[in-house]
Amino acid sequence: MATNESCDQPLRDDSKKQIHSKFIQQELSAWKPILTPGWVIAIFIILGVVFILIGLLAFYASVHVEELVERYDVDCVPFTDKNKITKYIRDSSSNKTCTKTLRVQKKMKNPIYVYYQLHHFYQNHRRYVRSRSDKQLRSTKHEYETKECLPIATVNNNSKPIVPCGLIAWSLFNDTYQFSVNSKVVEVDRKDIAWKSDRDYKFGSKVYPKNFQSSGMIGGGKLNESIPLSKQEDLIVWMRTAAFSTFRKLYGQIKVDLDANSNITVVIQNNFNIYEFGGKKQLVLSTSNWSVGTNKFLGCAYLYVGGFSLVVAISFTITYVLKPRPLGDPAYLSWNKYPSIYEN
Ligand SMILES: *[C@@H]1O[C@H](CO)[C@@H](O)[C@H](O)[C@H]1NC(C)=O
């Protein structure tokens, strides 16, 4: 076959330039451990001890988080309205006030975080997550950019934009809680509940709510039109959508200690409609430390891994004691035998 001329490039003559560097000859010095039984057992013992220590610490910390959880969505519907809940919850004139008493088992040190926890609320639904306009939230210049927000985009035959637009903002959680102990009001600090980066960069300090919840069906909470979005922390918290259908969101912080065996009375405004899709609502009071919460998973995971390492170490030791095997002489390993074939 005829060779194509253009392919007949002269071969690059590299052979003369060959560099005898350690890198090119793959002779860089490296750690070549010989894992003798002694080493392996020691490593497993060290791993086991370290993991068990960390695990105990994490476990201990998570046990010391105090948490009160109270489900209130069922009890807070008056008995006479139990079989017409939808009508009751949608009727803005019906009385939604509901009182609950929580008993503090162990002393709770401040700050105590107040969360609401929803179940079966899919903030991760595709159409829901996308139904927002980040540009509009950031600056007044983009007030009219509501295309992504449909169906909650404009009012008045498309002439006036809704700010903030979209399903997420529209469905803003609107239950409220008031706390008291022995009929003394316990203040809930509702500042600093949202991420600082959200307040500073994602929600504009010059963007004010407009035409919000003003027509059609009311989806949730209303917003004060004289406060810019960057200060509407409830909204900011709500709009950082949750990844799972059961989630907690921060409502505020209680900045006093609650003594053991005290009763804390909560007056709830049970406004938010989770009844039509079979949701659940809970109020959570929780202290916190570095272990984040009462979740014992982290501690247990460390304990399991540590325990496993120790078991392996022990079984290796037993095998080694009962049936020792002579080790080969490492001097016969190729890299020890021919230290550097390429040197010089
Ligand atoms: C609260 O939200 C529900 C929808 O979940 C709505 O029907 C109700 O009117 C709202 N109430 C207030 C007081 O904002």
Short mmCIF file of C-alpha atoms and ligand atoms in Angstrom, two decimals:
data_model
loop_
_atom_site.label_atom_id
_atom_site.label_comp_id
_atom_site.label_asym_id
_atom_site.label_seq_id
_atom_site.Cartn_x
_atom_site.Cartn_y
_atom_site.Cartn_z
CA MET A 1 0.00 0.00 0.00
CA ALA A 2 1.18 3.49 -0.81
CA THR A 3 2.00 5.52 2.21
CA ASN A 4 0.50 8.89 2.59
CA GLU A 5 3.29 11.40 2.20
CA SER A 6 2.02 13.86 4.71
CA CYS A 7 2.21 11.20 7.36
CA ASP A 8 5.83 10.51 6.62
CA GLN A 9 7.12 12.97 9.14
CA PRO A 10 10.69 12.32 10.26
CA LEU A 11 10.74 10.59 13.60
CA ARG A 12 11.70 12.83 16.46
CA ASP A 13 15.03 11.67 17.61
CA ASP A 14 14.54 11.45 21.33
CA SER A 15 16.82 8.57 21.88
CA LYS A 16 19.87 10.79 22.22
CA LYS A 17 18.28 13.17 24.63
CA GLN A 18 17.16 10.53 27.04
CA ILE A 19 17.52 11.93 30.48
CA HIS A 20 18.59 9.64 33.21
CA SER A 21 16.65 11.37 35.91
CA LYS A 22 15.13 9.47 38.77
CA PHE A 23 11.75 10.80 37.88
CA ILE A 24 11.74 9.52 34.34
CA GLN A 25 13.15 6.18 35.36
CA GLN A 26 10.54 5.92 38.11
CA GLU A 27 13.15 5.60 40.76
CA LEU A 28 12.06 8.36 43.10
CA SER A 29 12.51 7.27 46.64
CA ALA A 30 9.26 6.12 48.15
CA TRP A 31 8.01 4.68 51.35
CA LYS A 32 7.85 0.94 50.91
CA PRO A 33 6.41 -0.36 54.10
CA ILE A 34 6.65 -4.00 54.87
CA LEU A 35 3.51 -4.79 56.75
CA THR A 36 4.71 -7.30 59.25
CA PRO A 37 2.08 -8.75 61.59
CA GLY A 38 3.38 -6.58 64.41
CA TRP A 39 2.89 -3.40 62.42
CA VAL A 40 -0.58 -4.34 61.22
CA ILE A 41 -1.75 -5.20 64.71
CA ALA A 42 -0.30 -1.99 66.12
CA ILE A 43 -2.00 0.11 63.43
CA PHE A 44 -5.37 -1.48 64.08
CA ILE A 45 -5.01 -1.01 67.82
CA ILE A 46 -4.12 2.67 67.40
CA LEU A 47 -7.01 3.23 64.98
CA GLY A 48 -9.39 1.46 67.32
CA VAL A 49 -8.37 3.46 70.36
CA VAL A 50 -8.46 6.81 68.57
CA PHE A 51 -11.87 6.14 66.99
CA ILE A 52 -13.37 4.90 70.22
CA LEU A 53 -12.16 7.99 72.06
CA ILE A 54 -13.62 10.33 69.44
CA GLY A 55 -16.81 8.28 69.37
CA LEU A 56 -17.25 8.44 73.13
CA LEU A 57 -16.72 12.19 73.06
CA ALA A 58 -19.25 12.72 70.28
CA PHE A 59 -21.72 10.41 71.96
CA TYR A 60 -21.32 12.15 75.29
CA ALA A 61 -21.84 15.56 73.66
CA SER A 62 -24.98 14.51 71.80
CA VAL A 63 -26.49 13.03 74.97
CA HIS A 64 -26.03 16.40 76.64
CA VAL A 65 -28.13 18.23 74.10
CA GLU A 66 -31.55 18.83 75.58
CA GLU A 67 -34.45 18.79 73.24
CA LEU A 68 -38.19 19.22 73.59
CA VAL A 69 -40.34 18.24 70.64
CA GLU A 70 -44.06 18.86 70.59
CA ARG A 71 -46.42 17.99 67.78
CA TYR A 72 -49.31 20.41 67.73
CA ASP A 73 -51.10 20.24 64.39
CA VAL A 74 -53.70 17.69 65.54
CA ASP A 75 -54.42 19.01 69.02
CA CYS A 76 -54.68 22.58 67.82
CA VAL A 77 -57.79 22.00 65.74
CA PRO A 78 -60.87 22.56 67.92
CA PHE A 79 -62.92 19.42 68.49
CA THR A 80 -65.96 20.78 66.66
CA ASP A 81 -63.90 21.47 63.54
CA LYS A 82 -62.17 18.10 63.38
CA ASN A 83 -64.14 16.87 60.38
CA LYS A 84 -64.06 20.10 58.44
CA ILE A 85 -60.45 21.05 58.94
CA THR A 86 -60.00 22.55 55.49
CA LYS A 87 -62.81 25.00 56.04
CA TYR A 88 -61.53 25.85 59.50
CA ILE A 89 -57.96 26.47 58.44
CA ARG A 90 -58.82 28.50 55.36
CA ASP A 91 -61.31 30.68 57.17
CA SER A 92 -59.38 33.78 58.22
CA SER A 93 -61.97 34.61 60.85
CA SER A 94 -61.75 31.36 62.79
CA ASN A 95 -59.76 31.39 66.00
CA LYS A 96 -56.40 29.68 65.46
CA THR A 97 -54.96 30.35 68.89
CA CYS A 98 -53.83 27.25 70.72
CA THR A 99 -52.01 26.81 74.00
CA LYS A 100 -49.57 24.06 74.85
CA THR A 101 -47.47 23.39 77.89
CA LEU A 102 -44.06 21.79 77.67
CA ARG A 103 -42.22 20.42 80.66
CA VAL A 104 -38.50 21.03 80.86
CA GLN A 105 -36.91 17.82 82.10
CA LYS A 106 -33.35 18.98 82.57
CA LYS A 107 -32.01 22.46 82.83
CA MET A 108 -31.63 24.07 79.41
CA LYS A 109 -28.83 26.56 79.05
CA ASN A 110 -29.17 29.51 76.72
CA PRO A 111 -29.13 30.01 73.82
CA ILE A 112 -32.09 27.73 73.28
CA TYR A 113 -32.98 27.36 69.65
CA VAL A 114 -36.62 27.37 68.65
CA TYR A 115 -37.41 25.48 65.46
CA TYR A 116 -40.52 24.52 63.62
CA GLN A 117 -40.41 21.11 62.03
CA LEU A 118 -42.55 20.12 59.09
CA HIS A 119 -43.17 16.63 57.77
CA HIS A 120 -44.31 15.73 54.28
CA PHE A 121 -43.54 19.16 52.93
CA TYR A 122 -41.56 18.73 49.73
CA GLN A 123 -39.55 21.92 49.44
CA ASN A 124 -37.33 19.93 47.12
CA HIS A 125 -39.99 19.49 44.44
CA ARG A 126 -38.58 20.53 41.11
CA ARG A 127 -41.21 23.06 40.17
CA TYR A 128 -41.26 24.50 43.66
CA VAL A 129 -37.48 24.90 43.95
CA ARG A 130 -37.26 26.71 40.65
CA SER A 131 -40.12 29.03 41.30
CA ARG A 132 -38.14 32.06 42.43
CA SER A 133 -36.26 34.93 40.90
CA ASP A 134 -32.92 35.49 42.57
CA LYS A 135 -32.28 38.60 40.51
CA GLN A 136 -35.47 40.14 41.70
CA LEU A 137 -34.64 39.33 45.31
CA ARG A 138 -31.31 41.08 44.96
CA SER A 139 -32.08 44.37 43.32
CA THR A 140 -34.95 46.63 42.32
CA LYS A 141 -33.56 46.88 38.80
CA HIS A 142 -34.83 43.39 38.12
CA GLU A 143 -38.25 43.86 39.66
CA TYR A 144 -39.96 42.71 36.49
CA GLU A 145 -37.96 39.54 36.03
CA THR A 146 -40.65 37.20 37.18
CA LYS A 147 -40.69 34.73 34.33
CA GLU A 148 -39.37 31.86 36.43
CA CYS A 149 -41.88 32.52 39.16
CA LEU A 150 -45.03 31.39 37.37
CA PRO A 151 -47.71 30.88 38.51
CA ILE A 152 -47.02 33.42 41.28
CA ALA A 153 -45.51 36.18 39.16
CA THR A 154 -47.72 39.19 38.60
CA VAL A 155 -51.06 40.72 39.51
CA ASN A 156 -53.43 43.10 37.81
CA ASN A 157 -53.34 41.58 34.33
CA ASN A 158 -49.57 41.20 34.35
CA SER A 159 -48.93 44.86 34.98
CA LYS A 160 -47.57 44.68 38.49
CA PRO A 161 -44.86 42.28 39.58
CA ILE A 162 -45.11 40.39 42.83
CA VAL A 163 -42.06 40.95 45.02
CA PRO A 164 -40.86 38.42 46.14
CA CYS A 165 -42.37 36.27 43.44
CA GLY A 166 -42.64 32.52 43.13
CA LEU A 167 -44.07 29.57 44.97
CA ILE A 168 -41.40 29.41 47.66
CA ALA A 169 -41.98 32.92 48.94
CA TRP A 170 -45.72 32.57 48.46
CA SER A 171 -45.90 29.52 50.73
CA LEU A 172 -44.08 31.27 53.58
CA PHE A 173 -44.60 29.53 56.92
CA ASN A 174 -46.91 31.60 59.09
CA ASP A 175 -47.40 29.96 62.46
CA THR A 176 -46.23 32.03 65.40
CA TYR A 177 -45.23 31.12 68.94
CA GLN A 178 -45.19 33.05 72.18
CA PHE A 179 -43.51 31.62 75.23
CA SER A 180 -44.00 32.23 78.91
CA VAL A 181 -42.91 30.61 82.15
CA ASN A 182 -45.06 31.20 85.24
CA SER A 183 -46.99 33.82 83.25
CA LYS A 184 -43.78 35.76 82.65
CA VAL A 185 -43.08 36.34 79.00
CA VAL A 186 -39.95 34.65 77.64
CA GLU A 187 -38.63 36.69 74.74
CA VAL A 188 -37.70 34.98 71.51
CA ASP A 189 -34.97 36.76 69.63
CA ARG A 190 -35.89 36.55 65.99
CA LYS A 191 -32.81 38.31 64.65
CA ASP A 192 -29.78 36.52 63.25
CA ILE A 193 -31.65 33.39 62.31
CA ALA A 194 -30.73 33.55 58.63
CA TRP A 195 -27.35 33.01 57.05
CA LYS A 196 -25.30 36.18 56.98
CA SER A 197 -24.28 35.60 53.37
CA ASP A 198 -27.94 35.39 52.40
CA ARG A 199 -28.75 38.62 54.19
CA ASP A 200 -25.78 40.46 52.74
CA TYR A 201 -25.72 39.23 49.17
CA LYS A 202 -28.83 37.35 48.11
CA PHE A 203 -31.59 39.53 49.49
CA GLY A 204 -31.45 43.22 48.64
CA SER A 205 -31.48 45.91 51.30
CA LYS A 206 -33.37 48.18 48.92
CA VAL A 207 -35.93 45.65 47.74
CA TYR A 208 -39.28 45.98 49.47
CA PRO A 209 -42.18 43.53 49.25
CA LYS A 210 -44.87 44.52 46.77
CA ASN A 211 -48.22 43.02 45.84
CA PHE A 212 -47.33 40.06 48.01
CA GLN A 213 -50.25 37.71 48.91
CA SER A 214 -52.54 40.35 47.49
CA SER A 215 -54.71 38.41 45.12
CA GLY A 216 -56.07 34.96 44.55
CA MET A 217 -55.35 32.22 47.03
CA ILE A 218 -53.25 33.08 50.06
CA GLY A 219 -50.35 30.67 50.27
CA GLY A 220 -48.88 31.57 53.62
CA GLY A 221 -47.45 34.43 55.62
CA LYS A 222 -47.61 38.09 54.69
CA LEU A 223 -44.67 40.47 54.67
CA ASN A 224 -44.37 43.95 56.12
CA GLU A 225 -43.97 46.23 53.10
CA SER A 226 -41.86 48.78 54.93
CA ILE A 227 -39.05 46.33 55.74
CA PRO A 228 -36.52 45.46 53.02
CA LEU A 229 -36.10 41.80 52.11
CA SER A 230 -32.63 41.64 53.63
CA LYS A 231 -34.22 42.19 57.05
CA GLN A 232 -37.10 39.74 56.58
CA GLU A 233 -35.24 36.87 58.13
CA ASP A 234 -38.25 34.57 58.28
CA LEU A 235 -38.50 34.76 54.55
CA ILE A 236 -34.77 34.26 54.08
CA VAL A 237 -34.81 31.16 56.27
CA TRP A 238 -37.84 29.80 54.45
CA MET A 239 -36.34 30.44 51.03
CA ARG A 240 -33.24 28.39 51.75
CA THR A 241 -35.15 25.32 50.70
CA ALA A 242 -34.82 22.08 52.62
CA ALA A 243 -33.40 19.00 50.95
CA PHE A 244 -35.79 16.52 52.54
CA SER A 245 -39.50 16.39 53.14
CA THR A 246 -38.97 16.43 56.90
CA PHE A 247 -37.08 19.49 57.95
CA ARG A 248 -36.48 21.98 60.73
CA LYS A 249 -36.15 25.66 60.31
CA LEU A 250 -34.96 28.14 62.86
CA TYR A 251 -37.67 30.37 64.28
CA GLY A 252 -35.65 32.23 66.89
CA GLN A 253 -33.54 31.95 69.99
CA ILE A 254 -34.41 32.12 73.67
CA LYS A 255 -31.61 33.89 75.49
CA VAL A 256 -32.38 32.83 79.04
CA ASP A 257 -31.89 29.52 80.83
CA LEU A 258 -34.90 27.32 81.48
CA ASP A 259 -34.79 25.53 84.81
CA ALA A 260 -35.44 21.86 85.26
CA ASN A 261 -39.04 20.95 86.03
CA SER A 262 -40.38 24.30 84.89
CA ASN A 263 -43.39 24.41 82.64
CA ILE A 264 -43.15 26.51 79.55
CA THR A 265 -46.39 27.69 78.04
CA VAL A 266 -46.58 28.26 74.31
CA VAL A 267 -49.34 30.21 72.65
CA ILE A 268 -49.43 29.06 69.06
CA GLN A 269 -51.14 30.72 66.15
CA ASN A 270 -51.89 27.62 64.12
CA ASN A 271 -52.21 29.25 60.69
CA PHE A 272 -50.19 27.20 58.30
CA ASN A 273 -52.17 24.75 56.26
CA ILE A 274 -50.48 21.36 56.21
CA TYR A 275 -53.75 19.49 56.64
CA GLU A 276 -54.65 19.26 52.99
CA PHE A 277 -51.59 17.20 52.09
CA GLY A 278 -51.29 15.16 55.28
CA GLY A 279 -48.37 17.03 56.79
CA LYS A 280 -47.29 17.34 60.39
CA LYS A 281 -46.11 20.28 62.44
CA GLN A 282 -43.84 20.19 65.45
CA LEU A 283 -42.31 22.77 67.68
CA VAL A 284 -38.76 22.04 68.80
CA LEU A 285 -36.76 23.64 71.59
CA SER A 286 -33.16 22.57 71.59
CA THR A 287 -29.89 23.49 73.21
CA SER A 288 -26.78 22.89 71.24
CA ASN A 289 -23.07 22.27 71.44
CA TRP A 290 -20.43 21.29 68.94
CA SER A 291 -22.07 17.93 68.29
CA VAL A 292 -24.87 19.82 66.49
CA GLY A 293 -27.84 17.93 67.90
CA THR A 294 -29.28 14.93 69.64
CA ASN A 295 -28.42 12.83 66.67
CA LYS A 296 -26.28 9.96 67.94
CA PHE A 297 -25.21 8.77 64.53
CA LEU A 298 -21.78 10.40 64.48
CA GLY A 299 -20.80 9.01 67.87
CA CYS A 300 -22.09 5.55 66.99
CA ALA A 301 -20.30 5.52 63.64
CA TYR A 302 -16.98 6.26 65.33
CA LEU A 303 -17.63 3.63 67.98
CA TYR A 304 -18.47 0.99 65.38
CA VAL A 305 -15.33 1.65 63.34
CA GLY A 306 -13.16 1.75 66.45
CA GLY A 307 -14.70 -1.45 67.79
CA PHE A 308 -14.24 -3.17 64.46
CA SER A 309 -10.54 -2.21 64.35
CA LEU A 310 -9.99 -3.61 67.82
CA VAL A 311 -11.75 -6.85 66.93
CA VAL A 312 -9.56 -7.19 63.86
CA ALA A 313 -6.43 -6.43 65.90
CA ILE A 314 -7.35 -9.05 68.49
CA SER A 315 -8.14 -11.72 65.92
CA PHE A 316 -4.85 -11.04 64.11
CA THR A 317 -2.99 -11.31 67.41
CA ILE A 318 -4.64 -14.62 68.18
CA THR A 319 -3.88 -15.99 64.74
CA TYR A 320 -0.32 -14.77 65.00
CA VAL A 321 0.19 -16.38 68.39
CA LEU A 322 -1.46 -19.68 67.52
CA LYS A 323 -0.12 -20.12 64.01
CA PRO A 324 2.94 -17.96 63.42
CA ARG A 325 4.48 -18.05 59.97
CA PRO A 326 8.12 -17.19 59.30
CA LEU A 327 8.49 -14.03 57.28
CA GLY A 328 10.55 -13.89 54.13
CA ASP A 329 13.83 -12.00 54.33
CA PRO A 330 13.19 -8.45 53.04
CA ALA A 331 16.75 -8.33 51.77
CA TYR A 332 15.56 -10.45 48.85
CA LEU A 333 12.99 -7.92 47.71
CA SER A 334 13.93 -6.69 44.27
CA TRP A 335 14.33 -3.09 45.33
CA ASN A 336 16.63 -4.08 48.15
CA LYS A 337 18.53 -6.54 46.03
CA TYR A 338 19.20 -4.17 43.13
CA PRO A 339 19.13 -0.77 44.83
CA SER A 340 19.49 1.18 41.60
CA ILE A 341 19.96 -0.47 38.30
CA TYR A 342 19.98 2.80 36.45
CA GLU A 343 22.49 4.65 38.53
CA ASN A 344 25.41 6.06 36.52
C1 LIG B 1 -51.32 31.42 56.75
O1 LIG B 1 -51.11 30.52 55.66
C2 LIG B 1 -52.28 29.83 55.24
C3 LIG B 1 -51.89 28.89 54.15
O2 LIG B 1 -51.02 27.91 54.63
C4 LIG B 1 -53.32 30.81 54.77
O3 LIG B 1 -54.49 30.13 54.36
C5 LIG B 1 -53.63 31.78 55.88
O4 LIG B 1 -54.51 32.77 55.42
C6 LIG B 1 -52.37 32.45 56.42
N1 LIG B 1 -52.72 33.20 57.60
C7 LIG B 1 -52.10 34.33 57.95
C8 LIG B 1 -52.60 34.96 59.19
O5 LIG B 1 -51.20 34.80 57.33
#
